[in-house]
Amino acid sequence: MMAHITWILPDGRQIAADVADGVNLMNAAAMANVPGIIGECGGCLSCATCHVYVDEAWQEKTGEADGTEDAMLDATDAPRRDSSRLSCQIVAGPALDGLVLHVPG
Ligand code: FES
């Protein structure tokens, strides 16, 4: 199965991709050439360069950061918000079909 994911860039431009279940959304952003999502550490929770803001309508479904992710979110370049997540920790699946993420400016 695929989940349709949309990234909204700081300038309002949108990039969308169909992402296979089980793929984390940092890797998905890299495959879709989304600028601003770097994923320097490869998804092992040590860089915070995969920071995104989850669209308000989706925050319940993506859930909250906990543990190491929560701590790493204090080290992002762009300001942390309530909607902040590290996208390598969000995994595509049926519940996230239609998800909208905002790329920090
Ligand atoms: Fe490094 Fe997500 S890719 S923390």
Tab-separated table of C-alpha atoms and ligand atoms in Angstrom:
chain	number	residue	atom	x	y	z
A	1	MET	CA	0.000	0.000	0.000
A	2	MET	CA	0.996	3.590	-0.538
A	3	ALA	CA	0.283	6.707	1.481
A	4	HIS	CA	-0.090	9.996	-0.350
A	5	ILE	CA	2.155	12.524	1.403
A	6	THR	CA	2.385	16.255	0.669
A	7	TRP	CA	5.230	18.530	1.744
A	8	ILE	CA	4.560	22.268	1.727
A	9	LEU	CA	7.732	24.306	1.301
A	10	PRO	CA	8.345	27.650	3.023
A	11	ASP	CA	7.552	29.455	-0.249
A	12	GLY	CA	4.191	27.680	-0.539
A	13	ARG	CA	5.278	25.264	-3.248
A	14	GLN	CA	4.028	21.716	-2.745
A	15	ILE	CA	5.679	18.396	-3.451
A	16	ALA	CA	3.641	15.213	-3.244
A	17	ALA	CA	4.626	11.570	-3.388
A	18	ASP	CA	3.064	8.178	-2.917
A	19	VAL	CA	5.107	6.506	-0.222
A	20	ALA	CA	5.162	2.772	0.403
A	21	ASP	CA	4.027	1.593	3.830
A	22	GLY	CA	6.931	1.176	6.195
A	23	VAL	CA	9.136	3.876	4.641
A	24	ASN	CA	10.049	6.691	7.000
A	25	LEU	CA	9.206	10.191	5.844
A	26	MET	CA	12.790	11.457	5.891
A	27	ASN	CA	13.718	8.813	3.314
A	28	ALA	CA	10.524	9.560	1.422
A	29	ALA	CA	11.417	13.270	1.301
A	30	ALA	CA	14.886	12.451	-0.008
A	31	MET	CA	13.402	10.263	-2.742
A	32	ALA	CA	10.964	13.014	-3.686
A	33	ASN	CA	13.736	15.645	-3.696
A	34	VAL	CA	12.100	17.778	-1.035
A	35	PRO	CA	14.517	20.632	-0.305
A	36	GLY	CA	15.224	21.406	3.336
A	37	ILE	CA	14.905	17.854	4.650
A	38	ILE	CA	18.486	16.718	4.940
A	39	GLY	CA	18.482	13.545	7.015
A	40	GLU	CA	22.186	13.782	7.700
A	41	CYS	CA	22.322	10.900	10.191
A	42	GLY	CA	20.359	8.538	7.968
A	43	GLY	CA	17.451	8.292	10.351
A	44	CYS	CA	19.177	7.276	13.576
A	45	LEU	CA	17.917	10.236	15.611
A	46	SER	CA	21.165	12.102	15.970
A	47	CYS	CA	20.963	15.074	13.596
A	48	ALA	CA	17.521	16.749	13.723
A	49	THR	CA	17.927	17.829	10.065
A	50	CYS	CA	14.736	15.988	9.118
A	51	HIS	CA	12.591	18.410	11.140
A	52	VAL	CA	9.045	19.052	9.901
A	53	TYR	CA	5.902	20.704	11.194
A	54	VAL	CA	2.943	18.327	11.008
A	55	ASP	CA	-0.171	19.967	9.602
A	56	GLU	CA	-2.647	20.740	12.352
A	57	ALA	CA	-5.275	18.382	10.974
A	58	TRP	CA	-2.838	15.469	11.229
A	59	GLN	CA	-1.190	15.943	14.578
A	60	GLU	CA	-3.384	13.412	16.331
A	61	LYS	CA	-2.571	10.715	13.784
A	62	THR	CA	1.179	11.243	13.753
A	63	GLY	CA	1.303	11.398	17.549
A	64	GLU	CA	3.849	13.125	19.700
A	65	ALA	CA	7.597	12.906	19.875
A	66	ASP	CA	8.911	11.108	22.908
A	67	GLY	CA	12.246	10.144	24.432
A	68	THR	CA	15.244	10.800	22.230
A	69	GLU	CA	13.199	12.448	19.502
A	70	ASP	CA	11.752	14.879	22.031
A	71	ALA	CA	15.241	15.761	23.233
A	72	MET	CA	16.591	16.109	19.681
A	73	LEU	CA	13.781	18.481	18.765
A	74	ASP	CA	15.420	21.027	21.041
A	75	ALA	CA	18.393	21.018	18.638
A	76	THR	CA	16.632	21.911	15.380
A	77	ASP	CA	17.713	24.890	13.273
A	78	ALA	CA	14.187	26.250	12.886
A	79	PRO	CA	12.203	27.016	16.037
A	80	ARG	CA	10.453	24.104	17.680
A	81	ARG	CA	6.650	24.208	17.667
A	82	ASP	CA	3.989	21.983	19.176
A	83	SER	CA	3.664	20.426	15.730
A	84	SER	CA	7.389	19.658	15.378
A	85	ARG	CA	8.474	16.100	14.603
A	86	LEU	CA	11.581	14.482	13.208
A	87	SER	CA	10.321	12.962	9.998
A	88	CYS	CA	12.642	9.943	10.148
A	89	GLN	CA	10.482	8.844	13.077
A	90	ILE	CA	7.208	9.008	11.150
A	91	VAL	CA	6.559	5.887	9.108
A	92	ALA	CA	4.154	5.783	6.181
A	93	GLY	CA	1.099	3.591	6.625
A	94	PRO	CA	-2.618	3.532	5.833
A	95	ALA	CA	-3.457	5.860	8.735
A	96	LEU	CA	-1.265	8.575	7.225
A	97	ASP	CA	-2.679	8.525	3.694
A	98	GLY	CA	-3.176	12.204	2.828
A	99	LEU	CA	-0.718	13.512	5.439
A	100	VAL	CA	0.500	17.088	5.013
A	101	LEU	CA	3.891	18.206	6.360
A	102	HIS	CA	5.311	21.725	6.411
A	103	VAL	CA	9.022	22.137	5.772
A	104	PRO	CA	10.602	24.689	8.150
A	105	GLY	CA	11.916	27.845	6.497
B	1	FES	FE1	18.736	12.469	11.603
B	1	FES	FE2	16.044	12.220	11.512
B	1	FES	S1	17.464	11.927	9.929
B	1	FES	S2	17.299	12.713	13.195
